mmCIF file of C-alpha atoms in Angstrom:
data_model
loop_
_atom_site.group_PDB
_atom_site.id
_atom_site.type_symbol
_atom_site.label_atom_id
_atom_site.label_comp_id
_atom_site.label_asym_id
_atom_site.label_seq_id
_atom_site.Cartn_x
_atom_site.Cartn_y
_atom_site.Cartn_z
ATOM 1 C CA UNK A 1 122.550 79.759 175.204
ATOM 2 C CA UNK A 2 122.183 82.983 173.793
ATOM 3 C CA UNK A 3 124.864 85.165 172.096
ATOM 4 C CA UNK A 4 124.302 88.985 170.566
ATOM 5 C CA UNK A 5 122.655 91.911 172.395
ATOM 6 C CA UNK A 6 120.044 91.827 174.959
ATOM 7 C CA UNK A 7 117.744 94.372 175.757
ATOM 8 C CA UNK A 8 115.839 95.138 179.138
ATOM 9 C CA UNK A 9 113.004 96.653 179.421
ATOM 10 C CA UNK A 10 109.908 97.485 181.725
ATOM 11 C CA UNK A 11 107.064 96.380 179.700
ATOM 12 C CA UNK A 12 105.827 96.038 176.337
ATOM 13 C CA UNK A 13 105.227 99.395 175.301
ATOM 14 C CA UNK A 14 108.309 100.060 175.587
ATOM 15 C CA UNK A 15 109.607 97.299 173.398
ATOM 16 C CA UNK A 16 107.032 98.023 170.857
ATOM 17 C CA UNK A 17 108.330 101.265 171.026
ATOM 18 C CA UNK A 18 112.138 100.308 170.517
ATOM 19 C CA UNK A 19 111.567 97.047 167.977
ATOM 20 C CA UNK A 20 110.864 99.043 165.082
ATOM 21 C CA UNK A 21 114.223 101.348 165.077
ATOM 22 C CA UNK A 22 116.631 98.595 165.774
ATOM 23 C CA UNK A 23 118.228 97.607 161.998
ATOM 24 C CA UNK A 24 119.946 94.236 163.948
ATOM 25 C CA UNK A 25 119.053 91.139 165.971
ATOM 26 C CA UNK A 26 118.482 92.418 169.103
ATOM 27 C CA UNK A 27 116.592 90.352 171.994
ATOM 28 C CA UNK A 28 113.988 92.692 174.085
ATOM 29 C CA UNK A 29 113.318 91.149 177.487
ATOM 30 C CA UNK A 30 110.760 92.908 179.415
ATOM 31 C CA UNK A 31 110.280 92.943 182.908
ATOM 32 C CA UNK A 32 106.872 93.709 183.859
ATOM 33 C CA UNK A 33 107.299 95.961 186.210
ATOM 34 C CA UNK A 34 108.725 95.606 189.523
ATOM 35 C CA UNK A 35 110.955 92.062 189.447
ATOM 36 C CA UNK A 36 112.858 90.368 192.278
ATOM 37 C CA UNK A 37 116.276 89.013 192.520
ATOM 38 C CA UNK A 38 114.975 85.246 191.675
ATOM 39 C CA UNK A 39 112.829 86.571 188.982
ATOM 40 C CA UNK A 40 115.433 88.536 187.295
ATOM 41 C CA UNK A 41 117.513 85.566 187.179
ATOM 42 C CA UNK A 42 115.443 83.574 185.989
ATOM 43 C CA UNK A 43 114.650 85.813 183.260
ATOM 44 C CA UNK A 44 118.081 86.492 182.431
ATOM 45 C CA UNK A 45 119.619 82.894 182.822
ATOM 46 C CA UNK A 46 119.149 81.961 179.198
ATOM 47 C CA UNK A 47 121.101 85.145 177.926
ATOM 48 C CA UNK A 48 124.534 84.304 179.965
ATOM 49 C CA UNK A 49 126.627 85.520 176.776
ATOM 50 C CA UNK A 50 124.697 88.203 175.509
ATOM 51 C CA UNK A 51 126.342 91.940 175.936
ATOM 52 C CA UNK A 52 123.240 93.236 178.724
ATOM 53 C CA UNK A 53 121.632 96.713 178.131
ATOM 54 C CA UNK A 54 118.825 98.239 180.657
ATOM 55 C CA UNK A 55 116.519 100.918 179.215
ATOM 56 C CA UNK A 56 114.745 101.775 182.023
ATOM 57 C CA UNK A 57 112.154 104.920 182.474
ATOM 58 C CA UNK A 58 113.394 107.775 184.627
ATOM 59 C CA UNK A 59 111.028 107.224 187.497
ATOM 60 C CA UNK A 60 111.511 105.764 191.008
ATOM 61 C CA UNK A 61 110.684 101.995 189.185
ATOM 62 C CA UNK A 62 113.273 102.503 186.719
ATOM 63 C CA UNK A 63 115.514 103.417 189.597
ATOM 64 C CA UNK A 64 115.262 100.409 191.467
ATOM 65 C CA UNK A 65 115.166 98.497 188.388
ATOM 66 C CA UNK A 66 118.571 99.459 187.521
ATOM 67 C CA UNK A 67 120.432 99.394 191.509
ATOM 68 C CA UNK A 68 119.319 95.464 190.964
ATOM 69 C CA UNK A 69 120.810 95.028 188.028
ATOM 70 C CA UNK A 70 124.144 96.949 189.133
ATOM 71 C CA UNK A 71 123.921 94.118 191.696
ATOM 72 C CA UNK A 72 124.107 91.136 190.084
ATOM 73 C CA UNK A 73 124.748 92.402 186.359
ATOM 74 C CA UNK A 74 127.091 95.143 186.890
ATOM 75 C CA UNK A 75 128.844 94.418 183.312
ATOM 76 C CA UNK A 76 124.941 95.757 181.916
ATOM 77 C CA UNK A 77 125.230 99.093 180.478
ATOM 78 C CA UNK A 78 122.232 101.442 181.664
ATOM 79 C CA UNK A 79 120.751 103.522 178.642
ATOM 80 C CA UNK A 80 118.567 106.056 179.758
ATOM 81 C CA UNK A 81 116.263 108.457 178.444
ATOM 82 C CA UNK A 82 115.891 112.019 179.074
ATOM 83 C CA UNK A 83 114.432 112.937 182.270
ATOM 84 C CA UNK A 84 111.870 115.293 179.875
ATOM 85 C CA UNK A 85 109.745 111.944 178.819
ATOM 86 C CA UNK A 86 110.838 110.128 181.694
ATOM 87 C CA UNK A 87 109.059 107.261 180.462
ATOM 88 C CA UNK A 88 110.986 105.112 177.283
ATOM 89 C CA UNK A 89 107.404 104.788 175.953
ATOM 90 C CA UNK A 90 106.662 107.971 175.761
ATOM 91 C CA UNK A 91 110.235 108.798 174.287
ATOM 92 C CA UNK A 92 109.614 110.121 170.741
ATOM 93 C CA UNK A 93 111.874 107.264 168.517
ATOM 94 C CA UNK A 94 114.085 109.726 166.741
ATOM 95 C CA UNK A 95 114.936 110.495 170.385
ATOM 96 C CA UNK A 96 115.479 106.771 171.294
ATOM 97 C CA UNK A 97 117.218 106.215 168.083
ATOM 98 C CA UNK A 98 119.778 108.646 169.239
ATOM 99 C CA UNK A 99 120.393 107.138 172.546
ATOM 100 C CA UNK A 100 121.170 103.430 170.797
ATOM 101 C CA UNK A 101 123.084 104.709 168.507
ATOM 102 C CA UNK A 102 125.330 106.135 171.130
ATOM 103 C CA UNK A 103 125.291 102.636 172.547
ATOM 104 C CA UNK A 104 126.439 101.015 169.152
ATOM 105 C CA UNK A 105 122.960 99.454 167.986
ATOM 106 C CA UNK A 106 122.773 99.354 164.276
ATOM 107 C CA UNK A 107 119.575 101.722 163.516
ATOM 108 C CA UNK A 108 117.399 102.246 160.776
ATOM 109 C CA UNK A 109 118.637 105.188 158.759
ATOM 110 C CA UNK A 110 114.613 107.049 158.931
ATOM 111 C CA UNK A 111 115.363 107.228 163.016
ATOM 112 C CA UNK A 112 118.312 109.133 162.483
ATOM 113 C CA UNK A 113 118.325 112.959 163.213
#
């Protein structure tokens, strides 16, 4: 079993996009898209004890993304980006930076405004 932070995200741009400013062990999970309730848990099984955080883009997909995991991971903490990229990809890093910092992710000091 898994301890630390775990990360959720859509796809792998988006944790290409995220790896890079994180200055700590973080575990990026990516969804793949559009995931059902068996899927999701099956994803998310091994991480039990790791604190959960969604970054989800600001689209219709991230929407639904995040109602399931306010479902059956309603301790997860949703970090989202501004509605002005809409997608975390897309999400200049400094930007992204920002928004884990806020969350209490260790960041490397270049991201920071």
């Amino acid at each position: 079993m898994f301890q630390g932070k775990c990360l959720i995200v859509e796809g792998r741009s988006d944790k290409l996009q995220i790896a890079p400013i994180l200055n700590e062990h973080v575990t990026i999970l990516c969804t793949n898209g559009t995931i059902g309730v068996h899927q999701l848990e099956e994803l998310l099984d091994p991480y039990e004890g790791c604190e959960l955080f969604t970054f989800f883009d600001a689209d219709t997909s991230g929407d639904k993304l995040r109602a399931l995991m306010d479902r059956h991971y309603p301790e997860a903490e949703h970090l989202r980006t501004m509605p002005t990229y809409k997608e975390v990809e897309t999400t200049p890093r400094k930007v992204l930076a920002m928004i884990l910092l806020r969350a209490h992710f260790s960041i490397h000091n270049e991201y920071i405004l």
